[in-house]
């Protein structure tokens, strides 16, 4: 019997899942995971920052906000051809999805023609396209969809109750409105959040409840562990308990059985065993490549070495005719002979 797809989760039910004995929670999550996915496949995407820094928003975690002094090199919107060059490289390295992010509150109408060319160019490489550009109007969402954008990432970030502690320049409702515009346009929704920002356990439950009770579950749910960047108000936030992180992945898997749950930012703080536990808890997507948007990510060969140790293969795209990228990834997996025992793990 397959787990029901529900949109009426209560806070109590979610807290009860979080409070299960660890083994019971992981067993339940892995059981649900196997009902909808091959447990030995993980989807891989590459990220590129197409416009970096000088963002007018005040998200307290973010190195790209103009309000914090983070030593970041600001960059204007990249040239279309430079973006496509990076996409070609990502494809050669085995990625089948290319995600482009901009440090904007929202795209301006003058940016849209360039954005459209980027989408069309990446599509022409036979890669899936994803963008995260801030808030979108209905019309902008339709334009991006018509250009061929497959996914739009827009995170809820945290619970509605904690949200005001983290961002004051846009509301939680603004985020829900953008998600509604993306959904209505027919694009696939990627939406998740960040843990480890000093939120309470009830806020992690509140974030997952908000995601799971959307009219449709997001197709992808990135769970980020806060990357503490010097100069941001969150630089000195306490270490986040790794077991609580794994529990968050497991509960996301149980609440949203058909969604790809992405083990997202924060992996350079996690050793291989921790990441393996996250995959067991139901994470089945990662960002691949040495950089996220502005911060470090594990090297691609480390990830492939880990995949090899765990018998994981990169997920094949549905209806995907071009075998080149999968072949490239599998070759890298085969070549990864001497994997590092740990990433930049403190433990
Ligand atoms: N500016 C757009 C926006 O905010 O929607 C798109 C880019 S923004 C960097 C995308 C997401 O990255 C944020 O919503 C947040 O969840 C995540 N993020 C940013 N900085 C982070 C950090 N230091 N640690 C973890 N996740 C982070
Ligand atoms: C998401 O949820 N995580 C990614 C992606 N969506 C765009 C971004 C993580 C950013 C981490 C901080 C940085 O590299 O700037
Ligand atoms: Fe700007 Fe996005 Fe960073 Fe917020 S998360 S400061 S909107 S780039």
Short mmCIF file of C-alpha atoms and ligand atoms in Angstrom, two decimals:
data_model
loop_
_atom_site.label_atom_id
_atom_site.label_comp_id
_atom_site.label_asym_id
_atom_site.label_seq_id
_atom_site.Cartn_x
_atom_site.Cartn_y
_atom_site.Cartn_z
CA UNK A 1 0.00 0.00 0.00
CA UNK A 2 1.32 3.45 -0.92
CA UNK A 3 1.41 6.31 1.59
CA UNK A 4 -1.41 8.81 1.02
CA UNK A 5 -0.68 12.18 -0.53
CA UNK A 6 -2.17 14.49 2.10
CA UNK A 7 -2.51 18.26 2.40
CA UNK A 8 -4.13 18.37 5.84
CA UNK A 9 -1.23 17.61 8.17
CA UNK A 10 -1.66 18.96 11.70
CA UNK A 11 1.14 20.42 13.80
CA UNK A 12 0.59 17.71 16.41
CA UNK A 13 0.97 14.91 13.86
CA UNK A 14 4.18 16.44 12.54
CA UNK A 15 5.60 16.96 16.02
CA UNK A 16 4.77 13.34 16.84
CA UNK A 17 6.81 12.24 13.81
CA UNK A 18 9.76 14.40 14.91
CA UNK A 19 9.53 12.88 18.40
CA UNK A 20 9.57 9.24 17.30
CA UNK A 21 12.54 7.12 18.37
CA UNK A 22 15.21 7.77 15.71
CA UNK A 23 15.16 4.24 14.28
CA UNK A 24 11.38 4.18 14.04
CA UNK A 25 11.38 7.52 12.22
CA UNK A 26 14.05 6.43 9.75
CA UNK A 27 12.35 3.10 9.13
CA UNK A 28 9.06 4.84 8.37
CA UNK A 29 10.74 7.39 6.09
CA UNK A 30 12.67 4.71 4.18
CA UNK A 31 9.49 2.64 3.82
CA UNK A 32 7.61 5.60 2.32
CA UNK A 33 10.63 6.45 0.14
CA UNK A 34 10.66 2.98 -1.44
CA UNK A 35 6.97 3.24 -2.33
CA UNK A 36 7.64 6.06 -4.77
CA UNK A 37 11.34 6.05 -5.62
CA UNK A 38 14.26 3.82 -6.44
CA UNK A 39 16.18 4.14 -3.13
CA UNK A 40 19.52 3.88 -4.94
CA UNK A 41 19.07 6.87 -7.24
CA UNK A 42 19.82 10.51 -6.46
CA UNK A 43 19.05 13.41 -8.79
CA UNK A 44 21.93 15.85 -9.41
CA UNK A 45 21.69 19.54 -10.32
CA UNK A 46 24.36 22.19 -10.85
CA UNK A 47 23.92 25.73 -9.51
CA UNK A 48 25.20 28.96 -11.02
CA UNK A 49 24.90 32.47 -9.64
CA UNK A 50 24.02 34.55 -12.71
CA UNK A 51 23.84 37.81 -10.73
CA UNK A 52 25.75 38.04 -7.50
CA UNK A 53 25.42 40.27 -4.43
CA UNK A 54 24.05 43.79 -3.83
CA UNK A 55 20.59 42.41 -3.09
CA UNK A 56 18.16 44.93 -1.54
CA UNK A 57 16.51 42.30 0.71
CA UNK A 58 17.55 41.74 4.33
CA UNK A 59 17.46 37.92 4.69
CA UNK A 60 19.64 37.51 7.80
CA UNK A 61 21.30 34.31 6.58
CA UNK A 62 22.33 35.59 3.17
CA UNK A 63 25.83 36.66 2.13
CA UNK A 64 24.34 38.44 -0.90
CA UNK A 65 22.31 41.06 0.95
CA UNK A 66 23.69 44.59 0.36
CA UNK A 67 23.07 45.30 4.05
CA UNK A 68 25.84 43.03 5.35
CA UNK A 69 29.58 43.34 4.87
CA UNK A 70 30.53 39.88 3.64
CA UNK A 71 33.54 40.42 1.36
CA UNK A 72 31.55 39.19 -1.60
CA UNK A 73 32.52 40.26 -5.14
CA UNK A 74 29.37 41.77 -6.59
CA UNK A 75 28.63 40.97 -10.23
CA UNK A 76 26.12 42.29 -12.74
CA UNK A 77 23.86 39.91 -14.64
CA UNK A 78 26.16 37.56 -16.55
CA UNK A 79 26.31 37.61 -20.35
CA UNK A 80 24.09 34.95 -21.92
CA UNK A 81 27.01 33.22 -23.66
CA UNK A 82 29.02 33.02 -20.41
CA UNK A 83 26.06 31.32 -18.71
CA UNK A 84 25.73 28.83 -21.56
CA UNK A 85 29.44 28.04 -21.35
CA UNK A 86 28.98 27.11 -17.67
CA UNK A 87 25.95 25.02 -18.59
CA UNK A 88 27.97 23.10 -21.20
CA UNK A 89 30.61 22.43 -18.59
CA UNK A 90 27.99 21.23 -16.11
CA UNK A 91 26.59 18.90 -18.75
CA UNK A 92 30.06 17.53 -19.54
CA UNK A 93 30.50 16.88 -15.83
CA UNK A 94 27.28 14.91 -15.78
CA UNK A 95 24.56 17.26 -14.53
CA UNK A 96 21.17 16.96 -16.16
CA UNK A 97 19.61 20.01 -14.51
CA UNK A 98 21.03 23.53 -14.50
CA UNK A 99 19.79 25.96 -11.84
CA UNK A 100 20.45 29.67 -12.26
CA UNK A 101 20.12 32.02 -9.28
CA UNK A 102 20.03 35.82 -9.06
CA UNK A 103 20.39 38.07 -6.01
CA UNK A 104 17.23 39.98 -6.77
CA UNK A 105 14.07 40.89 -4.85
CA UNK A 106 12.36 40.22 -8.19
CA UNK A 107 13.38 40.35 -11.85
CA UNK A 108 12.84 43.69 -13.63
CA UNK A 109 11.11 43.72 -17.01
CA UNK A 110 14.38 44.84 -18.65
CA UNK A 111 16.10 41.62 -17.43
CA UNK A 112 13.51 39.27 -18.88
CA UNK A 113 14.80 39.11 -22.50
CA UNK A 114 18.24 37.97 -21.23
CA UNK A 115 16.68 35.47 -18.84
CA UNK A 116 14.58 34.08 -21.70
CA UNK A 117 17.71 33.63 -23.87
CA UNK A 118 19.46 31.79 -21.03
CA UNK A 119 16.52 29.42 -20.60
CA UNK A 120 16.33 28.74 -24.33
CA UNK A 121 20.10 28.19 -24.56
CA UNK A 122 20.22 25.72 -21.67
CA UNK A 123 17.18 23.93 -23.07
CA UNK A 124 18.96 23.63 -26.42
CA UNK A 125 21.68 21.68 -24.58
CA UNK A 126 18.97 19.20 -23.66
CA UNK A 127 19.28 20.01 -19.97
CA UNK A 128 16.44 20.67 -17.55
CA UNK A 129 16.21 24.31 -16.55
CA UNK A 130 15.62 25.83 -13.12
CA UNK A 131 15.77 29.44 -11.94
CA UNK A 132 15.53 31.29 -8.66
CA UNK A 133 15.15 35.03 -9.20
CA UNK A 134 13.00 36.19 -6.26
CA UNK A 135 9.32 37.13 -6.43
CA UNK A 136 7.46 36.63 -9.72
CA UNK A 137 4.24 38.11 -11.02
CA UNK A 138 1.71 35.92 -12.83
CA UNK A 139 2.76 37.38 -16.17
CA UNK A 140 6.48 36.88 -15.54
CA UNK A 141 5.86 33.27 -14.54
CA UNK A 142 3.98 32.66 -17.80
CA UNK A 143 6.78 34.28 -19.83
CA UNK A 144 9.41 32.06 -18.19
CA UNK A 145 7.26 28.96 -18.67
CA UNK A 146 6.77 29.79 -22.33
CA UNK A 147 10.53 30.22 -22.74
CA UNK A 148 10.91 26.62 -21.53
CA UNK A 149 11.69 26.96 -17.81
CA UNK A 150 11.01 23.62 -16.12
CA UNK A 151 11.41 24.52 -12.41
CA UNK A 152 11.22 27.67 -10.32
CA UNK A 153 12.84 27.69 -6.87
CA UNK A 154 11.33 29.94 -4.23
CA UNK A 155 11.74 28.89 -0.62
CA UNK A 156 9.41 29.49 2.31
CA UNK A 157 12.64 29.42 4.37
CA UNK A 158 11.06 28.87 7.82
CA UNK A 159 7.76 28.73 9.71
CA UNK A 160 5.28 31.61 9.36
CA UNK A 161 5.82 32.35 13.08
CA UNK A 162 9.63 32.61 12.93
CA UNK A 163 9.75 34.24 9.51
CA UNK A 164 9.67 37.85 10.82
CA UNK A 165 12.88 37.21 12.78
CA UNK A 166 14.73 36.40 9.56
CA UNK A 167 13.33 38.66 6.82
CA UNK A 168 11.49 41.95 7.09
CA UNK A 169 11.57 43.19 3.46
CA UNK A 170 9.03 40.70 2.13
CA UNK A 171 6.29 38.74 3.86
CA UNK A 172 5.56 35.04 4.13
CA UNK A 173 2.38 35.74 2.18
CA UNK A 174 4.47 37.31 -0.65
CA UNK A 175 6.27 33.99 -0.91
CA UNK A 176 3.03 32.02 -1.02
CA UNK A 177 1.78 34.37 -3.75
CA UNK A 178 4.88 33.75 -5.89
CA UNK A 179 4.47 29.99 -5.45
CA UNK A 180 0.85 30.34 -6.56
CA UNK A 181 1.93 32.27 -9.68
CA UNK A 182 4.53 29.63 -10.52
CA UNK A 183 2.06 26.79 -10.04
CA UNK A 184 -0.60 28.53 -12.13
CA UNK A 185 1.86 28.98 -15.00
CA UNK A 186 2.39 25.21 -15.16
CA UNK A 187 6.03 25.26 -14.06
CA UNK A 188 7.25 22.76 -11.51
CA UNK A 189 7.70 24.18 -8.04
CA UNK A 190 10.88 23.83 -6.00
CA UNK A 191 10.37 25.10 -2.45
CA UNK A 192 11.94 24.31 0.89
CA UNK A 193 13.75 26.08 3.66
CA UNK A 194 16.70 26.45 6.00
CA UNK A 195 17.28 24.83 9.37
CA UNK A 196 19.89 25.76 11.95
CA UNK A 197 18.99 29.47 12.11
CA UNK A 198 18.20 29.34 15.84
CA UNK A 199 14.58 28.38 15.21
CA UNK A 200 12.67 26.17 17.67
CA UNK A 201 11.62 22.58 16.94
CA UNK A 202 8.05 23.84 16.43
CA UNK A 203 9.32 26.10 13.63
CA UNK A 204 10.86 23.17 11.76
CA UNK A 205 7.50 21.42 12.09
CA UNK A 206 5.79 24.67 10.97
CA UNK A 207 7.99 24.97 7.87
CA UNK A 208 7.26 21.39 6.80
CA UNK A 209 3.56 21.82 7.56
CA UNK A 210 3.42 24.94 5.35
CA UNK A 211 5.12 23.07 2.49
CA UNK A 212 3.09 19.87 2.82
CA UNK A 213 -0.24 21.71 3.07
CA UNK A 214 0.27 23.74 -0.12
CA UNK A 215 -2.39 22.93 -2.75
CA UNK A 216 0.21 20.66 -4.42
CA UNK A 217 3.39 19.36 -2.84
CA UNK A 218 6.43 21.06 -4.37
CA UNK A 219 8.11 18.79 -6.92
CA UNK A 220 11.43 19.47 -5.17
CA UNK A 221 11.94 20.33 -1.51
CA UNK A 222 15.42 21.66 -0.73
CA UNK A 223 16.37 21.33 2.92
CA UNK A 224 19.31 23.66 3.55
CA UNK A 225 21.45 23.63 6.68
CA UNK A 226 22.42 27.24 7.39
CA UNK A 227 25.82 28.14 5.94
CA UNK A 228 27.16 30.60 8.51
CA UNK A 229 28.83 33.39 6.57
CA UNK A 230 31.08 35.96 8.28
CA UNK A 231 29.46 39.41 8.20
CA UNK A 232 25.84 38.17 8.18
CA UNK A 233 23.77 38.51 11.36
CA UNK A 234 23.76 34.69 11.55
CA UNK A 235 27.52 34.19 11.43
CA UNK A 236 27.74 33.15 15.08
CA UNK A 237 24.67 30.93 15.27
CA UNK A 238 25.27 27.77 17.32
CA UNK A 239 26.12 24.46 15.62
CA UNK A 240 22.99 22.64 14.52
CA UNK A 241 22.44 19.10 15.81
CA UNK A 242 22.97 16.71 12.91
CA UNK A 243 20.43 14.20 14.20
CA UNK A 244 17.80 16.94 14.14
CA UNK A 245 18.79 17.66 10.54
CA UNK A 246 18.34 14.00 9.58
CA UNK A 247 14.98 13.99 11.37
CA UNK A 248 13.91 17.03 9.32
CA UNK A 249 14.74 15.20 6.09
CA UNK A 250 12.87 12.09 7.27
CA UNK A 251 9.74 14.03 8.24
CA UNK A 252 9.82 15.91 4.89
CA UNK A 253 9.98 12.53 3.12
CA UNK A 254 6.99 11.16 5.08
CA UNK A 255 4.85 14.30 4.57
CA UNK A 256 5.64 14.67 0.85
CA UNK A 257 6.16 11.10 -0.41
CA UNK A 258 6.38 11.90 -4.13
CA UNK A 259 8.62 14.98 -3.92
CA UNK A 260 12.34 15.01 -4.47
CA UNK A 261 13.82 16.01 -1.11
CA UNK A 262 17.12 17.80 -1.69
CA UNK A 263 20.02 17.56 0.72
CA UNK A 264 20.95 21.11 -0.13
CA UNK A 265 23.30 23.73 1.41
CA UNK A 266 25.54 22.75 4.32
CA UNK A 267 27.08 19.54 2.99
CA UNK A 268 30.68 20.72 3.51
CA UNK A 269 29.92 20.48 7.25
CA UNK A 270 28.70 16.91 6.91
CA UNK A 271 30.84 13.80 6.76
CA UNK A 272 30.05 10.92 4.43
CA UNK A 273 28.22 8.92 7.08
CA UNK A 274 25.95 11.88 7.85
CA UNK A 275 25.09 12.30 4.17
CA UNK A 276 24.47 8.55 3.84
CA UNK A 277 21.99 8.83 6.74
CA UNK A 278 20.25 11.70 4.94
CA UNK A 279 19.88 9.52 1.83
CA UNK A 280 18.52 6.72 4.02
CA UNK A 281 16.06 9.19 5.56
CA UNK A 282 14.72 9.89 2.07
CA UNK A 283 16.86 12.66 0.55
CA UNK A 284 17.19 11.93 -3.17
CA UNK A 285 18.65 15.04 -4.73
CA UNK A 286 21.83 17.11 -4.29
CA UNK A 287 23.56 20.14 -5.73
CA UNK A 288 26.62 18.88 -7.55
CA UNK A 289 29.77 20.91 -8.20
CA UNK A 290 32.26 22.80 -6.08
CA UNK A 291 30.10 25.88 -5.57
CA UNK A 292 26.54 26.55 -4.46
CA UNK A 293 25.72 30.19 -5.31
CA UNK A 294 28.52 31.95 -3.43
CA UNK A 295 29.65 29.38 -0.85
CA UNK A 296 31.51 26.07 -1.03
CA UNK A 297 30.02 22.68 -1.86
CA UNK A 298 31.85 19.31 -1.86
CA UNK A 299 33.97 18.64 -4.97
CA UNK A 300 32.19 16.61 -7.65
CA UNK A 301 34.64 13.73 -7.43
CA UNK A 302 34.03 13.44 -3.66
CA UNK A 303 30.30 13.11 -4.34
CA UNK A 304 30.85 10.51 -7.02
CA UNK A 305 33.15 8.58 -4.69
CA UNK A 306 30.42 8.62 -2.05
CA UNK A 307 27.80 7.49 -4.60
CA UNK A 308 30.07 4.61 -5.53
CA UNK A 309 30.57 3.53 -1.92
CA UNK A 310 26.81 3.61 -1.36
CA UNK A 311 25.84 1.98 -4.67
CA UNK A 312 23.92 5.12 -5.63
CA UNK A 313 23.46 6.11 -9.25
CA UNK A 314 22.51 9.52 -10.61
CA UNK A 315 18.82 9.55 -11.40
CA UNK A 316 17.91 9.26 -15.06
CA UNK A 317 15.51 11.85 -16.38
CA UNK A 318 12.11 10.65 -17.48
CA UNK A 319 11.83 10.59 -21.27
CA UNK A 320 15.42 11.77 -21.55
CA UNK A 321 16.91 10.82 -24.90
CA UNK A 322 20.44 12.16 -24.51
CA UNK A 323 22.48 9.57 -22.65
CA UNK A 324 25.66 11.67 -22.61
CA UNK A 325 25.27 13.25 -19.20
CA UNK A 326 24.36 10.05 -17.41
CA UNK A 327 27.23 8.29 -19.13
CA UNK A 328 29.61 11.05 -17.99
CA UNK A 329 28.45 10.75 -14.41
CA UNK A 330 28.68 6.98 -14.37
CA UNK A 331 32.20 7.20 -15.77
CA UNK A 332 33.17 9.59 -12.96
CA UNK A 333 31.64 7.16 -10.47
CA UNK A 334 33.69 4.32 -11.95
CA UNK A 335 36.89 6.38 -11.85
CA UNK A 336 36.53 7.47 -8.23
CA UNK A 337 39.00 5.02 -6.71
CA UNK A 338 40.32 6.85 -3.68
CA UNK A 339 37.53 8.69 -2.00
CA UNK A 340 38.30 10.99 0.90
CA UNK A 341 36.97 9.68 4.18
CA UNK A 342 35.52 12.99 5.16
CA UNK A 343 34.64 16.27 3.51
CA UNK A 344 35.72 19.41 5.39
CA UNK A 345 34.04 17.85 8.37
CA UNK A 346 34.88 19.13 11.82
CA UNK A 347 34.05 15.77 13.34
N1 LIG B 1 17.13 36.03 -4.38
C1 LIG B 1 16.28 34.94 -4.64
C2 LIG B 1 15.41 34.59 -3.46
O1 LIG B 1 15.77 34.87 -2.32
O2 LIG B 1 14.34 34.00 -3.68
C3 LIG B 1 17.00 33.70 -5.11
C4 LIG B 1 18.33 33.30 -4.52
S1 LIG B 1 18.36 32.90 -2.79
C5 LIG B 1 20.06 32.88 -2.47
C6 LIG B 1 17.80 31.21 -2.73
C7 LIG B 1 17.74 30.53 -1.38
O3 LIG B 1 19.04 30.18 -0.95
C8 LIG B 1 17.17 31.29 -0.21
O4 LIG B 1 15.77 31.32 -0.21
C9 LIG B 1 17.68 30.48 0.96
O5 LIG B 1 16.76 29.47 1.32
C10 LIG B 1 18.98 29.85 0.42
N2 LIG B 1 20.15 30.40 1.12
C11 LIG B 1 20.70 31.62 0.94
N3 LIG B 1 21.74 31.80 1.78
C12 LIG B 1 21.85 30.67 2.52
C13 LIG B 1 22.73 30.28 3.56
N4 LIG B 1 23.67 31.08 4.05
N5 LIG B 1 22.57 29.04 4.08
C14 LIG B 1 21.59 28.22 3.61
N6 LIG B 1 20.74 28.56 2.63
C15 LIG B 1 20.85 29.77 2.10
C1 LIG B 2 18.18 26.35 -2.27
O1 LIG B 2 17.24 25.99 -1.53
N1 LIG B 2 19.46 26.31 -1.95
C2 LIG B 2 20.29 26.82 -3.00
C3 LIG B 2 19.26 27.04 -4.14
N2 LIG B 2 18.03 26.81 -3.50
C4 LIG B 2 19.29 28.24 -4.94
C5 LIG B 2 21.07 28.01 -2.60
C6 LIG B 2 21.92 27.78 -1.39
C7 LIG B 2 22.73 29.02 -1.18
C8 LIG B 2 23.74 28.86 -0.08
C9 LIG B 2 24.51 30.12 0.12
C10 LIG B 2 25.30 30.55 -1.08
O2 LIG B 2 26.03 29.73 -1.69
O3 LIG B 2 25.26 31.76 -1.40
FE1 LIG B 3 18.52 38.57 -1.73
FE2 LIG B 3 17.69 36.07 -2.13
FE3 LIG B 3 19.77 36.61 -0.50
FE4 LIG B 3 17.34 37.27 0.29
S1 LIG B 3 18.10 35.18 -0.11
S2 LIG B 3 19.18 38.59 0.40
S3 LIG B 3 16.40 37.85 -1.64
S4 LIG B 3 19.68 36.92 -2.67
#
